Short mmCIF file of C-alpha atoms in Angstrom, two decimals:
data_model
loop_
_atom_site.label_atom_id
_atom_site.label_comp_id
_atom_site.label_asym_id
_atom_site.label_seq_id
_atom_site.Cartn_x
_atom_site.Cartn_y
_atom_site.Cartn_z
CA MET A 25 32.53 -21.85 -24.55
CA ALA A 26 31.69 -18.63 -22.72
CA LEU A 27 28.04 -18.12 -21.93
CA GLY A 28 27.91 -14.41 -22.76
CA THR A 29 25.92 -11.82 -24.62
CA GLU A 30 27.93 -12.48 -27.75
CA ASP A 31 26.37 -15.93 -27.99
CA PRO A 32 23.44 -15.65 -30.46
CA ARG A 33 21.71 -18.60 -28.79
CA ARG A 34 21.31 -16.38 -25.71
CA ILE A 35 21.46 -18.51 -22.57
CA GLN A 36 19.06 -16.59 -20.38
CA VAL A 37 18.68 -15.82 -16.70
CA LEU A 38 15.39 -15.66 -14.81
CA VAL A 39 14.67 -12.44 -12.99
CA LEU A 40 11.20 -11.14 -13.67
CA TYR A 41 7.81 -12.29 -14.76
CA ALA A 42 5.06 -10.10 -16.00
CA LEU A 43 1.58 -9.03 -16.79
CA GLY A 44 1.98 -8.16 -20.46
CA LEU A 45 -0.22 -7.49 -23.44
CA SER A 46 1.36 -9.47 -26.28
CA PHE A 47 0.98 -10.96 -29.71
CA PRO A 48 1.84 -14.61 -30.42
CA ILE A 49 5.59 -15.26 -30.46
CA CYS A 50 7.66 -17.62 -32.58
CA PRO A 51 7.74 -21.21 -31.31
CA MET A 52 11.56 -21.25 -31.16
CA ARG A 53 13.44 -20.88 -27.89
CA GLY A 54 16.11 -18.21 -27.80
CA VAL A 55 15.21 -16.70 -31.20
CA ARG A 56 13.31 -13.44 -31.35
CA CYS A 57 11.28 -12.99 -34.53
CA PRO A 58 8.44 -10.71 -35.61
CA PRO A 59 5.06 -11.82 -34.24
CA HIS A 60 3.11 -14.13 -36.52
CA PRO A 61 0.08 -16.42 -36.14
CA PRO A 62 0.90 -19.91 -34.84
CA GLN A 63 -0.32 -22.76 -36.98
CA GLY A 64 -4.02 -23.41 -36.39
CA VAL A 65 -4.70 -20.23 -34.43
CA GLY A 66 -5.39 -17.87 -37.33
CA LYS A 67 -5.46 -14.08 -37.02
CA VAL A 68 -2.94 -12.50 -34.67
CA LEU A 69 -4.71 -10.91 -31.71
CA PRO A 70 -3.32 -9.02 -28.70
CA ARG A 71 -3.14 -11.03 -25.49
CA VAL A 72 -2.89 -10.08 -21.83
CA VAL A 73 -0.75 -12.39 -19.68
CA HIS A 74 0.03 -12.41 -15.97
CA HIS A 75 2.73 -15.07 -15.57
CA PRO A 76 5.30 -15.14 -18.39
CA HIS A 77 8.79 -15.20 -16.85
CA CYS A 78 11.50 -13.09 -18.44
CA PHE A 79 15.09 -14.07 -19.21
CA VAL A 80 18.19 -12.22 -20.34
CA PRO A 81 21.81 -13.32 -20.94
CA ARG A 82 24.60 -12.42 -18.57
CA LYS A 83 28.37 -13.02 -18.45
CA ARG A 84 30.02 -12.40 -15.05
CA GLY A 85 32.56 -15.16 -14.59
CA ILE A 86 30.06 -17.14 -12.54
CA THR A 87 30.52 -20.90 -12.67
CA LEU A 88 27.48 -22.53 -14.29
CA PRO A 89 26.74 -26.27 -14.33
CA ALA A 90 27.29 -26.56 -18.09
CA ASN A 91 29.73 -25.62 -20.84
CA THR A 92 27.29 -24.93 -23.68
CA PRO A 93 23.85 -23.37 -24.00
CA GLU A 94 22.39 -26.74 -24.97
CA GLU A 95 23.81 -28.45 -21.87
CA LEU A 96 22.50 -25.72 -19.59
CA GLN A 97 19.06 -25.90 -21.19
CA ASP A 98 19.01 -29.65 -20.58
CA ILE A 99 19.83 -29.12 -16.90
CA ILE A 100 17.36 -26.35 -16.12
CA GLY A 101 14.65 -27.25 -18.62
CA MET A 102 11.73 -29.54 -17.88
CA ASP A 103 10.16 -32.09 -20.21
CA LYS A 104 8.33 -34.17 -17.60
CA PRO A 105 6.40 -33.17 -14.46
CA LEU A 106 8.21 -32.35 -11.23
CA SER A 107 6.87 -31.10 -7.91
CA LEU A 108 6.59 -27.34 -7.33
CA PRO A 109 9.62 -27.43 -4.98
CA GLY A 110 11.54 -29.34 -7.66
CA PHE A 111 10.70 -26.65 -10.19
CA LEU A 112 11.73 -23.85 -7.80
CA ALA A 113 15.08 -25.56 -7.18
CA LYS A 114 15.99 -24.90 -10.82
CA PHE A 115 16.54 -21.20 -10.07
CA ALA A 116 19.62 -21.91 -7.96
CA TYR A 117 21.47 -23.00 -11.11
CA TYR A 118 21.52 -19.56 -12.69
CA MET A 119 20.26 -16.80 -10.37
CA PRO A 120 23.82 -16.28 -9.02
CA ALA A 121 24.77 -15.01 -12.46
CA ILE A 122 23.10 -11.64 -11.88
CA ALA A 123 22.40 -11.25 -8.15
CA GLY A 124 24.56 -8.52 -6.61
CA CYS A 125 25.62 -7.00 -9.95
CA ARG A 126 24.29 -3.50 -10.66
CA GLU A 127 25.02 -3.62 -14.39
CA ALA A 128 23.39 -7.02 -14.78
CA ILE A 129 20.23 -6.06 -12.88
CA LYS A 130 19.64 -2.82 -14.76
CA ARG A 131 20.44 -4.45 -18.08
CA THR A 132 18.16 -7.37 -17.28
CA ALA A 133 15.23 -5.01 -16.74
CA TYR A 134 16.04 -3.05 -19.90
CA GLU A 135 16.44 -6.12 -22.11
CA PHE A 136 13.25 -7.55 -20.71
CA VAL A 137 11.35 -4.59 -22.14
CA GLU A 138 13.21 -4.94 -25.43
CA MET A 139 12.33 -8.62 -25.61
CA LYS A 140 8.65 -8.03 -24.92
CA ALA A 141 8.47 -5.14 -27.38
CA LYS A 142 9.66 -7.49 -30.13
CA GLU A 143 6.89 -9.90 -29.11
CA GLY A 144 4.25 -7.20 -29.59
CA VAL A 145 3.72 -6.32 -25.91
CA VAL A 146 2.25 -2.88 -25.21
CA TYR A 147 1.77 -3.09 -21.41
CA MET A 148 3.28 -5.26 -18.69
CA GLU A 149 3.63 -5.55 -14.94
CA VAL A 150 6.91 -7.27 -14.08
CA ARG A 151 7.45 -8.79 -10.66
CA TYR A 152 10.57 -9.77 -8.77
CA SER A 153 12.07 -10.10 -5.29
CA PRO A 154 14.49 -7.22 -4.52
CA HIS A 155 16.06 -9.27 -1.74
CA LEU A 156 16.93 -12.19 -4.02
CA LEU A 157 19.02 -9.78 -6.13
CA ALA A 158 20.80 -8.03 -3.23
CA ASN A 159 23.96 -8.85 -1.28
CA SER A 160 23.88 -6.17 1.45
CA LYS A 161 21.38 -5.47 4.25
CA VAL A 162 19.65 -8.77 3.53
CA GLU A 163 19.73 -11.76 5.85
CA PRO A 164 20.50 -14.38 4.78
CA ILE A 165 22.42 -13.24 1.71
CA PRO A 166 20.91 -15.30 -1.15
CA TRP A 167 22.64 -17.67 -3.57
CA ASN A 168 25.75 -18.10 -1.36
CA GLN A 169 27.05 -14.67 -2.38
CA ALA A 170 29.76 -12.90 -0.46
CA GLU A 171 28.55 -9.79 1.33
CA GLY A 172 28.66 -6.75 -0.93
CA ASP A 173 27.13 -3.28 -1.04
CA LEU A 174 23.95 -3.74 -3.11
CA THR A 175 20.84 -3.32 -0.95
CA PRO A 176 17.24 -4.30 -1.79
CA ASP A 177 16.40 -0.58 -1.97
CA GLU A 178 19.03 0.03 -4.64
CA VAL A 179 17.88 -3.08 -6.52
CA VAL A 180 14.42 -1.52 -6.90
CA CYS A 181 16.01 1.73 -8.07
CA LEU A 182 18.11 -0.11 -10.66
CA VAL A 183 15.18 -2.16 -11.95
CA ASP A 184 13.07 1.01 -12.19
CA GLN A 185 15.81 2.71 -14.21
CA GLY A 186 16.12 -0.23 -16.58
CA LEU A 187 12.36 -0.51 -17.06
CA GLN A 188 11.94 3.22 -17.63
CA ASP A 189 14.81 3.28 -20.13
CA GLY A 190 13.19 0.36 -21.93
CA GLU A 191 9.81 2.08 -21.90
CA ARG A 192 11.42 5.15 -23.49
CA ASP A 193 13.38 3.22 -26.13
CA PHE A 194 10.85 0.54 -27.07
CA GLY A 195 7.47 2.20 -26.53
CA VAL A 196 6.14 -0.33 -24.02
CA LYS A 197 4.31 0.85 -20.90
CA VAL A 198 5.87 -0.91 -17.89
CA ARG A 199 4.94 -1.22 -14.22
CA SER A 200 6.40 -3.53 -11.54
CA ILE A 201 5.36 -5.64 -8.55
CA LEU A 202 7.64 -6.43 -5.58
CA CYS A 203 7.55 -9.96 -4.17
CA CYS A 204 7.58 -11.16 -0.60
CA MET A 205 9.00 -14.68 -0.39
CA ARG A 206 7.18 -17.34 1.59
CA HIS A 207 10.37 -18.85 3.00
CA GLN A 208 11.78 -15.48 4.16
CA PRO A 209 9.05 -13.63 6.08
CA SER A 210 11.60 -11.29 7.70
CA TRP A 211 11.98 -9.57 4.30
CA SER A 212 8.29 -8.71 3.94
CA PRO A 213 8.13 -5.52 6.09
CA GLU A 214 10.81 -3.94 3.91
CA VAL A 215 9.06 -5.10 0.73
CA VAL A 216 5.91 -3.14 1.53
CA GLU A 217 7.96 -0.08 2.50
CA LEU A 218 9.74 -0.26 -0.85
CA CYS A 219 6.36 -0.47 -2.57
CA LYS A 220 5.37 2.76 -0.82
CA LYS A 221 8.68 4.49 -1.55
CA TYR A 222 8.70 3.69 -5.26
CA ARG A 223 4.98 3.89 -6.01
CA GLN A 224 5.52 7.08 -8.02
CA GLN A 225 8.12 5.30 -10.17
CA THR A 226 7.08 1.93 -11.62
CA VAL A 227 5.94 -0.05 -8.56
CA VAL A 228 2.18 -0.73 -8.44
CA ALA A 229 1.70 -3.77 -6.17
CA ILE A 230 3.00 -6.34 -3.70
CA ASP A 231 3.05 -10.12 -4.24
CA LEU A 232 3.64 -13.24 -2.13
CA ALA A 233 5.57 -15.88 -4.06
CA GLY A 234 7.63 -18.99 -3.45
CA ASP A 235 7.01 -22.50 -2.14
CA GLU A 236 3.34 -22.80 -1.23
CA THR A 237 3.97 -26.22 0.31
CA ILE A 238 5.73 -24.60 3.30
CA GLN A 239 3.10 -25.26 5.95
CA GLY A 240 1.46 -22.12 7.31
CA SER A 241 3.64 -19.78 5.22
CA THR A 242 0.73 -17.58 4.14
CA LEU A 243 0.03 -16.78 7.79
CA PHE A 244 3.57 -15.99 8.91
CA PRO A 245 3.10 -12.79 10.95
CA GLU A 246 5.48 -10.69 8.86
CA HIS A 247 3.59 -11.52 5.65
CA VAL A 248 0.26 -10.72 7.29
CA GLN A 249 1.57 -7.42 8.69
CA ALA A 250 3.06 -6.41 5.33
CA TYR A 251 -0.23 -7.00 3.55
CA ALA A 252 -2.15 -5.14 6.25
CA GLU A 253 0.16 -2.17 5.67
CA ALA A 254 -0.38 -2.50 1.91
CA VAL A 255 -4.16 -2.32 2.42
CA LYS A 256 -3.77 0.69 4.70
CA SER A 257 -1.47 2.46 2.24
CA GLY A 258 -3.49 1.75 -0.90
CA ILE A 259 -0.91 -0.63 -2.41
CA HIS A 260 -2.41 -3.16 -4.83
CA ARG A 261 -2.07 -6.83 -3.86
CA THR A 262 -1.66 -10.15 -5.64
CA VAL A 263 -0.77 -13.56 -4.17
CA HIS A 264 0.35 -16.94 -5.49
CA ALA A 265 -2.16 -19.32 -3.89
CA GLY A 266 -4.11 -22.43 -4.73
CA GLU A 267 -1.52 -23.71 -7.19
CA VAL A 268 -0.51 -26.68 -5.06
CA GLY A 269 -1.90 -25.35 -1.78
CA SER A 270 -5.50 -25.71 -0.80
CA ALA A 271 -8.61 -23.54 -1.06
CA GLU A 272 -8.14 -22.46 2.55
CA VAL A 273 -4.98 -20.53 1.64
CA VAL A 274 -6.83 -18.67 -1.11
CA ARG A 275 -9.63 -17.83 1.31
CA GLU A 276 -7.17 -16.27 3.73
CA VAL A 277 -5.33 -14.11 1.22
CA SER A 278 -8.39 -12.61 -0.43
CA GLY A 279 -10.28 -11.50 2.65
CA TRP A 280 -13.45 -13.60 2.78
CA ALA A 281 -14.31 -15.96 5.64
CA GLY A 282 -17.76 -17.08 4.57
CA GLY A 283 -20.28 -15.60 6.97
CA GLY A 284 -17.64 -13.38 8.58
CA ALA A 285 -15.73 -15.96 10.63
CA LEU A 286 -12.00 -16.29 10.07
CA LEU A 287 -11.28 -19.95 9.59
CA PRO A 288 -8.03 -21.18 11.14
CA ALA A 289 -5.31 -22.59 8.96
CA ARG A 290 -5.28 -26.36 8.82
CA PRO A 291 -2.29 -28.62 8.21
CA LEU A 292 -2.00 -29.43 4.51
CA ALA A 293 -1.86 -33.13 5.26
CA ARG A 294 -5.31 -33.00 6.87
CA ALA A 295 -7.03 -30.20 5.00
CA GLY A 296 -6.00 -31.23 1.52
CA PHE A 297 -5.40 -28.75 -1.25
CA HIS A 298 -8.18 -26.30 -0.47
CA ALA A 299 -6.36 -24.76 2.55
CA ALA A 300 -4.07 -22.59 0.40
CA CYS A 301 -6.98 -20.85 -1.31
CA GLN A 302 -8.83 -20.12 1.93
CA GLN A 303 -5.84 -18.32 3.45
CA ALA A 304 -5.37 -16.15 0.36
CA VAL A 305 -8.87 -14.72 0.62
CA ASP A 306 -9.44 -14.01 4.29
CA VAL A 307 -6.20 -12.60 5.62
CA LEU A 308 -4.12 -10.95 2.91
CA LYS A 309 -7.09 -9.46 1.02
CA THR A 310 -5.60 -10.07 -2.38
CA GLU A 311 -7.04 -8.47 -5.52
CA ARG A 312 -5.70 -11.14 -7.91
CA LEU A 313 -4.78 -14.80 -7.50
CA GLY A 314 -1.74 -16.45 -9.05
CA HIS A 315 -3.13 -19.81 -10.25
CA GLY A 316 -5.94 -20.39 -7.70
CA TYR A 317 -6.95 -23.77 -9.12
CA HIS A 318 -7.83 -25.36 -5.79
CA THR A 319 -10.42 -22.68 -5.10
CA LEU A 320 -12.76 -25.07 -6.91
CA GLU A 321 -12.56 -27.46 -3.95
CA ASP A 322 -14.52 -24.96 -1.84
CA PRO A 323 -17.72 -24.21 -3.83
CA ALA A 324 -18.86 -21.45 -1.49
CA LEU A 325 -15.51 -19.69 -1.74
CA TYR A 326 -15.32 -20.11 -5.51
CA ASN A 327 -18.82 -18.77 -6.05
CA ARG A 328 -18.11 -15.77 -3.83
CA LEU A 329 -14.88 -15.01 -5.70
CA ARG A 330 -16.71 -15.20 -9.02
CA GLN A 331 -19.33 -12.78 -7.73
CA GLU A 332 -16.57 -10.41 -6.62
CA ASN A 333 -14.85 -10.78 -10.02
CA MET A 334 -11.56 -12.12 -8.63
CA HIS A 335 -8.97 -12.49 -11.39
CA PHE A 336 -7.22 -15.88 -11.73
CA GLU A 337 -3.78 -15.99 -13.39
CA VAL A 338 -3.89 -19.41 -15.07
CA CYS A 339 -0.82 -21.23 -16.45
CA PRO A 340 -1.97 -24.49 -18.08
CA TRP A 341 1.36 -25.91 -19.32
CA SER A 342 3.05 -24.92 -16.06
CA SER A 343 0.37 -26.72 -14.07
CA TYR A 344 1.18 -29.92 -15.95
CA LEU A 345 4.96 -29.69 -15.45
CA THR A 346 4.69 -28.78 -11.75
CA GLY A 347 2.37 -31.73 -11.18
CA THR A 348 -0.61 -29.63 -10.11
CA TRP A 349 -2.76 -30.96 -12.96
CA LYS A 350 -2.89 -34.54 -14.18
CA PRO A 351 -3.79 -35.29 -17.81
CA GLY A 352 -7.14 -37.01 -17.99
CA ALA A 353 -8.68 -34.81 -15.33
CA GLU A 354 -10.55 -31.64 -16.24
CA HIS A 355 -8.28 -28.62 -15.85
CA ALA A 356 -9.54 -25.79 -13.65
CA VAL A 357 -9.31 -23.41 -16.62
CA VAL A 358 -12.10 -25.33 -18.35
CA ARG A 359 -14.37 -24.65 -15.38
CA PHE A 360 -13.30 -20.98 -15.42
CA LYS A 361 -14.17 -20.82 -19.13
CA ASN A 362 -17.52 -22.52 -18.74
CA ASP A 363 -18.44 -20.27 -15.82
CA GLN A 364 -17.28 -17.13 -17.67
CA ALA A 365 -14.96 -16.35 -14.77
CA ASN A 366 -12.36 -13.56 -14.78
CA TYR A 367 -9.02 -15.17 -15.71
CA SER A 368 -6.06 -14.98 -18.10
CA LEU A 369 -3.74 -17.48 -19.82
CA ASN A 370 -0.01 -17.25 -19.06
CA THR A 371 3.29 -19.04 -19.64
CA ASP A 372 4.69 -18.97 -16.07
CA ASP A 373 8.34 -19.79 -16.89
CA PRO A 374 9.29 -20.20 -20.57
CA LEU A 375 12.95 -21.09 -20.02
CA ILE A 376 12.39 -23.93 -17.56
CA PHE A 377 9.18 -25.07 -19.23
CA LYS A 378 10.64 -24.75 -22.76
CA SER A 379 7.49 -22.96 -23.81
CA THR A 380 6.02 -19.78 -25.26
CA LEU A 381 2.64 -18.17 -24.78
CA ASP A 382 1.54 -20.08 -27.87
CA THR A 383 2.12 -23.33 -25.96
CA ASP A 384 -0.68 -22.44 -23.55
CA TYR A 385 -2.98 -21.07 -26.25
CA GLN A 386 -2.53 -24.14 -28.42
CA MET A 387 -3.01 -26.42 -25.42
CA THR A 388 -6.34 -24.82 -24.53
CA LYS A 389 -7.47 -24.46 -28.16
CA GLN A 390 -6.67 -27.99 -29.31
CA ASP A 391 -7.32 -29.98 -26.14
CA MET A 392 -9.90 -27.94 -24.24
CA GLY A 393 -12.11 -26.40 -26.93
CA PHE A 394 -11.17 -22.75 -26.48
CA THR A 395 -12.30 -20.36 -29.22
CA GLU A 396 -11.00 -17.04 -30.54
CA GLU A 397 -13.94 -15.29 -28.88
CA GLU A 398 -12.97 -16.77 -25.52
CA PHE A 399 -9.38 -15.63 -26.02
CA LYS A 400 -10.66 -12.09 -26.64
CA ARG A 401 -12.88 -12.23 -23.56
CA LEU A 402 -10.19 -13.47 -21.21
CA ASN A 403 -7.66 -10.93 -22.47
CA ILE A 404 -10.04 -8.01 -22.03
CA ASN A 405 -10.84 -9.17 -18.50
CA ALA A 406 -7.10 -9.46 -17.80
CA ALA A 407 -6.59 -5.87 -18.95
CA LYS A 408 -9.46 -4.75 -16.72
CA SER A 409 -7.71 -6.50 -13.82
CA SER A 410 -4.40 -4.69 -14.34
CA PHE A 411 -3.14 -2.35 -11.61
CA LEU A 412 -3.12 0.73 -13.84
CA PRO A 413 -5.00 3.88 -12.82
CA GLU A 414 -8.47 3.96 -14.32
CA ASP A 415 -7.66 6.48 -17.07
CA GLU A 416 -4.64 4.47 -18.24
CA LYS A 417 -6.62 1.24 -17.99
CA ARG A 418 -9.27 2.74 -20.27
CA GLU A 419 -6.58 3.59 -22.85
CA LEU A 420 -5.35 -0.02 -22.72
CA LEU A 421 -8.87 -1.37 -23.15
CA ASP A 422 -9.55 0.97 -26.07
CA LEU A 423 -6.43 -0.41 -27.75
CA LEU A 424 -7.72 -3.95 -27.28
CA TYR A 425 -11.22 -3.15 -28.52
CA LYS A 426 -9.75 -1.58 -31.65
CA ALA A 427 -7.46 -4.56 -32.28
CA TYR A 428 -10.38 -6.96 -31.80
CA GLY A 429 -12.70 -4.94 -34.03
CA MET A 430 -15.07 -4.25 -31.12
CA PRO A 431 -16.88 -0.99 -30.24
CA PRO A 432 -14.83 1.20 -27.83
CA LEU A 433 -17.27 0.65 -24.96
CA ALA A 434 -17.74 -3.05 -25.63
CA SER A 435 -17.68 -5.37 -22.66
CA ALA A 436 -16.28 -8.89 -22.60
CA GLY A 437 -17.38 -10.68 -19.45
CA GLN A 438 -17.82 -9.01 -16.11
CA CYS A 439 -16.36 -5.59 -15.37
CA PRO A 440 -14.16 -5.14 -12.33
#
């Protein structure tokens, strides 16, 4: 059968993932229903998330490795843990379905807003790699596409148009983040320039994403130079670090060397997992950390980040399926909770992980002792850590305080 938009089961294509303020969603893949409380959670409360990935259907005559939605879900979905590289390899199955197609890219952005509006989202920051969606003026051309005429610059323009149309039609405030890719440092100088060019549209920040196990990738000169330009130009910064990489990588991307000395990168085989975190802090001067679990392996770094109110984007179910957390060990999010750190709960990639935001909330509630008050606290801190201007951030926080029945100037946890 054709895998198209007419299919109500909606085979979906990964493009974006987001910071979004959302209500619980139905625990059924591919079906969009009004928000309602999941069993055992109780009252529906707004949530702020940093890592839910977004999917939309697309029909372009692209050959996919399946004939039905169910078969494709079985191929790209995960039920048991894989490595992070194994998880990332899943994207090659379906990203070719939209890369290089103007209509698909704009529609993807638009339908993403529609989807999140139906889940109760009121604000989100979506992130993507312009180069992974282009087929012109990008080297190498991704996903084995033939050379075309869609540049990374026009990709950003198309995504902006789709997001803005969605914001108008569905009443959701939307901003975007452009990703550098660890394995393609030559793209990074253009990424930061696109952030500067489109900062008056929807773009609010730069990100570094991709395979953290690529040795030394945080310190590739083009990534470092792009982030230095972002600092100089006032572009907000977030980085995926400390998910499978070490604390050293986090240290390098967030700008702290402990006593002022820049610590050199160490091979992952010798330094263990704390190298990734160290690099994220010292060199790239990130303002938020995607995951950041292995920061805990460097107590001095972790304590300093807590004092500086660094925000951790935590994805519990994802960390299980990517093999970064082993059942039986205490998850980093429990330490973050106990220490009243600044963090949020997120889905990471619902299609591949066969999950919703409720998966992560139920996991932490049932297995890790999280309470409704902690959910409120972490969501308010996530909103405070958004990249909105201060006046718009205050409006978002006022919305949360009202929904939570808290005084307008109430504070949950540390303020940024």
